[in-house]
PDB file of N, CA and C in Angstrom:
ATOM      1  N   MET A 302     113.185  74.874 104.660  1.00 67.00           N
ATOM      2  CA  MET A 302     112.234  75.351 103.693  1.00 67.00           C
ATOM      3  C   MET A 302     110.836  75.053 104.219  1.00 67.00           C
ATOM      4  N   LYS A 303     109.979  76.009 104.083  1.00 74.00           N
ATOM      5  CA  LYS A 303     108.603  75.827 104.515  1.00 74.00           C
ATOM      6  C   LYS A 303     107.706  75.770 103.288  1.00 74.00           C
ATOM      7  N   ARG A 304     106.882  74.749 103.233  1.00 85.00           N
ATOM      8  CA  ARG A 304     105.933  74.625 102.118  1.00 85.00           C
ATOM      9  C   ARG A 304     104.650  75.355 102.468  1.00 85.00           C
ATOM     10  N   VAL A 305     104.126  76.027 101.487  1.00 82.00           N
ATOM     11  CA  VAL A 305     102.898  76.791 101.666  1.00 82.00           C
ATOM     12  C   VAL A 305     101.886  76.293 100.649  1.00 82.00           C
ATOM     13  N   TRP A 306     100.696  75.988 101.140  1.00 89.00           N
ATOM     14  CA  TRP A 306      99.633  75.486 100.274  1.00 89.00           C
ATOM     15  C   TRP A 306      98.489  76.489 100.271  1.00 89.00           C
ATOM     16  N   GLY A 307      98.300  77.138  99.146  1.00 89.00           N
ATOM     17  CA  GLY A 307      97.177  78.047  98.996  1.00 89.00           C
ATOM     18  C   GLY A 307      97.532  79.500  99.247  1.00 89.00           C
ATOM     19  N   LEU A 308      96.749  80.360  98.644  1.00 89.00           N
ATOM     20  CA  LEU A 308      96.966  81.795  98.724  1.00 89.00           C
ATOM     21  C   LEU A 308      96.765  82.325 100.139  1.00 89.00           C
ATOM     22  N   LYS A 309      95.758  81.828 100.839  1.00 89.00           N
ATOM     23  CA  LYS A 309      95.476  82.307 102.192  1.00 89.00           C
ATOM     24  C   LYS A 309      96.663  82.041 103.121  1.00 89.00           C
ATOM     25  N   GLN A 310      97.201  80.849 103.071  1.00 87.00           N
ATOM     26  CA  GLN A 310      98.339  80.504 103.918  1.00 87.00           C
ATOM     27  C   GLN A 310      99.571  81.333 103.532  1.00 87.00           C
ATOM     28  N   ALA A 311      99.762  81.569 102.251  1.00 83.00           N
ATOM     29  CA  ALA A 311     100.893  82.376 101.786  1.00 83.00           C
ATOM     30  C   ALA A 311     100.794  83.803 102.303  1.00 83.00           C
ATOM     31  N   ARG A 312      99.608  84.380 102.247  1.00 86.00           N
ATOM     32  CA  ARG A 312      99.420  85.745 102.750  1.00 86.00           C
ATOM     33  C   ARG A 312      99.725  85.829 104.238  1.00 86.00           C
ATOM     34  N   LEU A 313      99.235  84.866 105.004  1.00 82.00           N
ATOM     35  CA  LEU A 313      99.491  84.857 106.443  1.00 82.00           C
ATOM     36  C   LEU A 313     100.986  84.766 106.738  1.00 82.00           C
ATOM     37  N   LEU A 314     101.670  83.938 106.010  1.00 78.00           N
ATOM     38  CA  LEU A 314     103.099  83.771 106.212  1.00 78.00           C
ATOM     39  C   LEU A 314     103.857  85.052 105.880  1.00 78.00           C
ATOM     40  N   LEU A 315     103.498  85.695 104.785  1.00 80.00           N
ATOM     41  CA  LEU A 315     104.189  86.910 104.365  1.00 80.00           C
ATOM     42  C   LEU A 315     103.880  88.105 105.253  1.00 80.00           C
ATOM     43  N   GLN A 316     102.748  88.107 105.924  1.00 82.00           N
ATOM     44  CA  GLN A 316     102.363  89.224 106.778  1.00 82.00           C
ATOM     45  C   GLN A 316     103.000  89.160 108.157  1.00 82.00           C
ATOM     46  N   ARG A 317     103.645  88.067 108.477  1.00 77.00           N
ATOM     47  CA  ARG A 317     104.241  87.905 109.800  1.00 77.00           C
ATOM     48  C   ARG A 317     105.369  88.886 110.055  1.00 77.00           C
ATOM     49  N   GLY A 318     106.090  89.264 109.039  1.00 72.00           N
ATOM     50  CA  GLY A 318     107.204  90.184 109.208  1.00 72.00           C
ATOM     51  C   GLY A 318     108.464  89.482 109.685  1.00 72.00           C
ATOM     52  N   ASP A 319     109.429  90.272 110.038  1.00 71.00           N
ATOM     53  CA  ASP A 319     110.732  89.780 110.478  1.00 71.00           C
ATOM     54  C   ASP A 319     110.654  89.350 111.935  1.00 71.00           C
ATOM     55  N   PRO A 320     110.976  88.098 112.257  1.00 68.00           N
ATOM     56  CA  PRO A 320     110.896  87.649 113.648  1.00 68.00           C
ATOM     57  C   PRO A 320     111.854  88.401 114.568  1.00 68.00           C
ATOM     58  N   LEU A 321     112.921  88.972 114.019  1.00 66.00           N
ATOM     59  CA  LEU A 321     113.835  89.744 114.857  1.00 66.00           C
ATOM     60  C   LEU A 321     113.238  91.076 115.280  1.00 66.00           C
ATOM     61  N   ASP A 322     112.206  91.544 114.568  1.00 68.00           N
ATOM     62  CA  ASP A 322     111.550  92.792 114.950  1.00 68.00           C
ATOM     63  C   ASP A 322     110.970  92.712 116.355  1.00 68.00           C
ATOM     64  N   ALA A 323     110.550  91.542 116.769  1.00 66.00           N
ATOM     65  CA  ALA A 323     109.965  91.379 118.101  1.00 66.00           C
ATOM     66  C   ALA A 323     110.987  91.655 119.192  1.00 66.00           C
ATOM     67  N   LEU A 324     112.252  91.463 118.903  1.00 64.00           N
ATOM     68  CA  LEU A 324     113.294  91.681 119.902  1.00 64.00           C
ATOM     69  C   LEU A 324     113.746  93.134 119.984  1.00 64.00           C
ATOM     70  N   LYS A 325     113.470  93.924 118.983  1.00 68.00           N
ATOM     71  CA  LYS A 325     113.970  95.295 118.942  1.00 68.00           C
ATOM     72  C   LYS A 325     113.469  96.139 120.103  1.00 68.00           C
ATOM     73  N   GLY A 326     112.258  95.896 120.561  1.00 66.00           N
ATOM     74  CA  GLY A 326     111.687  96.706 121.623  1.00 66.00           C
ATOM     75  C   GLY A 326     112.071  96.262 123.021  1.00 66.00           C
ATOM     76  N   SER A 327     112.703  95.119 123.155  1.00 81.00           N
ATOM     77  CA  SER A 327     113.044  94.579 124.460  1.00 81.00           C
ATOM     78  C   SER A 327     114.233  95.327 125.053  1.00 81.00           C
ATOM     79  N   SER A 328     114.012  95.955 126.198  1.00 87.00           N
ATOM     80  CA  SER A 328     115.101  96.700 126.836  1.00 87.00           C
ATOM     81  C   SER A 328     116.200  95.761 127.317  1.00 87.00           C
ATOM     82  N   GLU A 329     115.831  94.551 127.732  1.00 88.00           N
ATOM     83  CA  GLU A 329     116.842  93.588 128.177  1.00 88.00           C
ATOM     84  C   GLU A 329     117.770  93.200 127.029  1.00 88.00           C
ATOM     85  N   VAL A 330     117.199  92.990 125.863  1.00 86.00           N
ATOM     86  CA  VAL A 330     118.013  92.634 124.701  1.00 86.00           C
ATOM     87  C   VAL A 330     118.921  93.794 124.332  1.00 86.00           C
ATOM     88  N   ARG A 331     118.388  95.006 124.303  1.00 89.00           N
ATOM     89  CA  ARG A 331     119.197  96.181 123.960  1.00 89.00           C
ATOM     90  C   ARG A 331     120.335  96.375 124.953  1.00 89.00           C
ATOM     91  N   GLN A 332     120.049  96.186 126.246  1.00 93.00           N
ATOM     92  CA  GLN A 332     121.086  96.332 127.271  1.00 93.00           C
ATOM     93  C   GLN A 332     122.174  95.274 127.102  1.00 93.00           C
ATOM     94  N   GLY A 333     121.760  94.049 126.819  1.00 92.00           N
ATOM     95  CA  GLY A 333     122.732  92.981 126.610  1.00 92.00           C
ATOM     96  C   GLY A 333     123.626  93.239 125.415  1.00 92.00           C
ATOM     97  N   ILE A 334     123.027  93.697 124.329  1.00 93.00           N
ATOM     98  CA  ILE A 334     123.802  94.016 123.129  1.00 93.00           C
ATOM     99  C   ILE A 334     124.786  95.135 123.430  1.00 93.00           C
ATOM    100  N   ARG A 335     124.318  96.167 124.118  1.00 95.00           N
ATOM    101  CA  ARG A 335     125.185  97.295 124.460  1.00 95.00           C
ATOM    102  C   ARG A 335     126.349  96.838 125.342  1.00 95.00           C
ATOM    103  N   ALA A 336     126.066  95.965 126.303  1.00 94.00           N
ATOM    104  CA  ALA A 336     127.107  95.475 127.210  1.00 94.00           C
ATOM    105  C   ALA A 336     128.148  94.637 126.463  1.00 94.00           C
ATOM    106  N   ILE A 337     127.707  93.837 125.525  1.00 94.00           N
ATOM    107  CA  ILE A 337     128.627  92.945 124.806  1.00 94.00           C
ATOM    108  C   ILE A 337     129.381  93.668 123.697  1.00 94.00           C
ATOM    109  N   PHE A 338     128.685  94.506 122.942  1.00 95.00           N
ATOM    110  CA  PHE A 338     129.284  95.114 121.756  1.00 95.00           C
ATOM    111  C   PHE A 338     129.689  96.573 121.949  1.00 95.00           C
ATOM    112  N   GLY A 339     129.288  97.169 123.069  1.00 96.00           N
ATOM    113  CA  GLY A 339     129.704  98.532 123.361  1.00 96.00           C
ATOM    114  C   GLY A 339     128.993  99.611 122.570  1.00 96.00           C
ATOM    115  N   GLU A 340     127.931  99.252 121.882  1.00 96.00           N
ATOM    116  CA  GLU A 340     127.166 100.237 121.109  1.00 96.00           C
ATOM    117  C   GLU A 340     125.770  99.699 120.830  1.00 96.00           C
ATOM    118  N   GLU A 341     124.902 100.598 120.392  1.00 93.00           N
ATOM    119  CA  GLU A 341     123.532 100.222 120.045  1.00 93.00           C
ATOM    120  C   GLU A 341     123.535  99.526 118.688  1.00 93.00           C
ATOM    121  N   LEU A 342     123.101  98.281 118.658  1.00 92.00           N
ATOM    122  CA  LEU A 342     122.973  97.531 117.413  1.00 92.00           C
ATOM    123  C   LEU A 342     121.633  96.815 117.418  1.00 92.00           C
ATOM    124  N   SER A 343     121.063  96.627 116.255  1.00 89.00           N
ATOM    125  CA  SER A 343     119.853  95.813 116.151  1.00 89.00           C
ATOM    126  C   SER A 343     120.265  94.346 116.229  1.00 89.00           C
ATOM    127  N   PRO A 344     119.329  93.453 116.556  1.00 86.00           N
ATOM    128  CA  PRO A 344     119.672  92.029 116.543  1.00 86.00           C
ATOM    129  C   PRO A 344     120.229  91.576 115.189  1.00 86.00           C
ATOM    130  N   ALA A 345     119.688  92.099 114.106  1.00 86.00           N
ATOM    131  CA  ALA A 345     120.191  91.734 112.777  1.00 86.00           C
ATOM    132  C   ALA A 345     121.634  92.200 112.591  1.00 86.00           C
ATOM    133  N   GLN A 346     121.960  93.387 113.091  1.00 92.00           N
ATOM    134  CA  GLN A 346     123.331  93.886 112.998  1.00 92.00           C
ATOM    135  C   GLN A 346     124.285  93.034 113.828  1.00 92.00           C
ATOM    136  N   VAL A 347     123.816  92.548 114.969  1.00 93.00           N
ATOM    137  CA  VAL A 347     124.632  91.662 115.800  1.00 93.00           C
ATOM    138  C   VAL A 347     124.954  90.386 115.031  1.00 93.00           C
ATOM    139  N   VAL A 348     123.946  89.809 114.401  1.00 92.00           N
ATOM    140  CA  VAL A 348     124.155  88.586 113.625  1.00 92.00           C
ATOM    141  C   VAL A 348     125.146  88.842 112.498  1.00 92.00           C
ATOM    142  N   GLU A 349     124.988  89.963 111.796  1.00 95.00           N
ATOM    143  CA  GLU A 349     125.905  90.299 110.707  1.00 95.00           C
ATOM    144  C   GLU A 349     127.333  90.431 111.216  1.00 95.00           C
ATOM    145  N   ARG A 350     127.507  91.067 112.365  1.00 96.00           N
ATOM    146  CA  ARG A 350     128.845  91.256 112.927  1.00 96.00           C
ATOM    147  C   ARG A 350     129.468  89.920 113.319  1.00 96.00           C
ATOM    148  N   ILE A 351     128.689  89.078 113.979  1.00 96.00           N
ATOM    149  CA  ILE A 351     129.212  87.774 114.396  1.00 96.00           C
ATOM    150  C   ILE A 351     129.622  86.952 113.176  1.00 96.00           C
ATOM    151  N   ILE A 352     128.791  86.934 112.154  1.00 97.00           N
ATOM    152  CA  ILE A 352     129.122  86.179 110.939  1.00 97.00           C
ATOM    153  C   ILE A 352     130.393  86.722 110.297  1.00 97.00           C
ATOM    154  N   ALA A 353     130.519  88.039 110.211  1.00 98.00           N
ATOM    155  CA  ALA A 353     131.723  88.643 109.626  1.00 98.00           C
ATOM    156  C   ALA A 353     132.963  88.279 110.435  1.00 98.00           C
ATOM    157  N   ASP A 354     132.852  88.321 111.760  1.00 97.00           N
ATOM    158  CA  ASP A 354     133.995  87.974 112.612  1.00 97.00           C
ATOM    159  C   ASP A 354     134.378  86.507 112.463  1.00 97.00           C
ATOM    160  N   VAL A 355     133.387  85.638 112.361  1.00 97.00           N
ATOM    161  CA  VAL A 355     133.676  84.210 112.197  1.00 97.00           C
ATOM    162  C   VAL A 355     134.304  83.951 110.827  1.00 97.00           C
ATOM    163  N   ARG A 356     133.848  84.648 109.812  1.00 98.00           N
ATOM    164  CA  ARG A 356     134.465  84.488 108.488  1.00 98.00           C
ATOM    165  C   ARG A 356     135.929  84.919 108.520  1.00 98.00           C
ATOM    166  N   GLU A 357     136.206  85.980 109.264  1.00 98.00           N
ATOM    167  CA  GLU A 357     137.569  86.513 109.317  1.00 98.00           C
ATOM    168  C   GLU A 357     138.472  85.708 110.251  1.00 98.00           C
ATOM    169  N   ASP A 358     137.968  85.362 111.443  1.00 97.00           N
ATOM    170  CA  ASP A 358     138.814  84.755 112.471  1.00 97.00           C
ATOM    171  C   ASP A 358     138.496  83.295 112.772  1.00 97.00           C
ATOM    172  N   GLY A 359     137.470  82.752 112.157  1.00 97.00           N
ATOM    173  CA  GLY A 359     137.137  81.340 112.328  1.00 97.00           C
ATOM    174  C   GLY A 359     136.771  80.958 113.750  1.00 97.00           C
ATOM    175  N   ASP A 360     137.306  79.812 114.179  1.00 96.00           N
ATOM    176  CA  ASP A 360     136.969  79.277 115.499  1.00 96.00           C
ATOM    177  C   ASP A 360     137.349  80.217 116.635  1.00 96.00           C
ATOM    178  N   ALA A 361     138.399  81.004 116.455  1.00 98.00           N
ATOM    179  CA  ALA A 361     138.810  81.942 117.504  1.00 98.00           C
ATOM    180  C   ALA A 361     137.687  82.932 117.811  1.00 98.00           C
ATOM    181  N   ALA A 362     136.982  83.369 116.780  1.00 97.00           N
ATOM    182  CA  ALA A 362     135.849  84.278 116.992  1.00 97.00           C
ATOM    183  C   ALA A 362     134.729  83.575 117.740  1.00 97.00           C
ATOM    184  N   LEU A 363     134.476  82.322 117.395  1.00 95.00           N
ATOM    185  CA  LEU A 363     133.432  81.562 118.094  1.00 95.00           C
ATOM    186  C   LEU A 363     133.769  81.389 119.565  1.00 95.00           C
ATOM    187  N   VAL A 364     135.020  81.074 119.859  1.00 96.00           N
ATOM    188  CA  VAL A 364     135.445  80.914 121.255  1.00 96.00           C
ATOM    189  C   VAL A 364     135.288  82.229 122.002  1.00 96.00           C
ATOM    190  N   CYS A 365     135.696  83.317 121.381  1.00 95.00           N
ATOM    191  CA  CYS A 365     135.586  84.641 122.011  1.00 95.00           C
ATOM    192  C   CYS A 365     134.131  84.999 122.293  1.00 95.00           C
ATOM    193  N   TYR A 366     133.258  84.814 121.321  1.00 94.00           N
ATOM    194  CA  TYR A 366     131.842  85.128 121.529  1.00 94.00           C
ATOM    195  C   TYR A 366     131.211  84.215 122.568  1.00 94.00           C
ATOM    196  N   THR A 367     131.597  82.955 122.571  1.00 94.00           N
ATOM    197  CA  THR A 367     131.054  82.031 123.568  1.00 94.00           C
ATOM    198  C   THR A 367     131.423  82.480 124.973  1.00 94.00           C
ATOM    199  N   LYS A 368     132.678  82.857 125.173  1.00 95.00           N
ATOM    200  CA  LYS A 368     133.126  83.329 126.490  1.00 95.00           C
ATOM    201  C   LYS A 368     132.446  84.642 126.861  1.00 95.00           C
ATOM    202  N   THR A 369     132.335  85.538 125.891  1.00 93.00           N
ATOM    203  CA  THR A 369     131.754  86.854 126.160  1.00 93.00           C
ATOM    204  C   THR A 369     130.264  86.764 126.469  1.00 93.00           C
ATOM    205  N   ILE A 370     129.544  85.979 125.705  1.00 89.00           N
ATOM    206  CA  ILE A 370     128.092  85.913 125.857  1.00 89.00           C
ATOM    207  C   ILE A 370     127.691  84.977 126.987  1.00 89.00           C
ATOM    208  N   SER A 371     128.323  83.823 127.057  1.00 89.00           N
ATOM    209  CA  SER A 371     127.922  82.820 128.052  1.00 89.00           C
ATOM    210  C   SER A 371     128.667  82.950 129.376  1.00 89.00           C
ATOM    211  N   GLY A 372     129.786  83.607 129.342  1.00 79.00           N
ATOM    212  CA  GLY A 372     130.548  83.795 130.582  1.00 79.00           C
ATOM    213  C   GLY A 372     131.606  82.797 130.834  1.00 79.00           C
TER     214      GLY A 372
END
């Protein structure tokens, strides 16, 4: 949790946008996602997929992603 003191600081914080947006334009990130998942996904979609797989398959999904991503 981040504490915000004052209207000026709150506005600055809210104007920052989604930190994952910065990764969307990176060709290296897009290529990596395509190589791992076999399709074009946003970083947020990748996170959603990983979470769904871990909920369904538990540690087995974590082991699979670790091997796939880290080698």
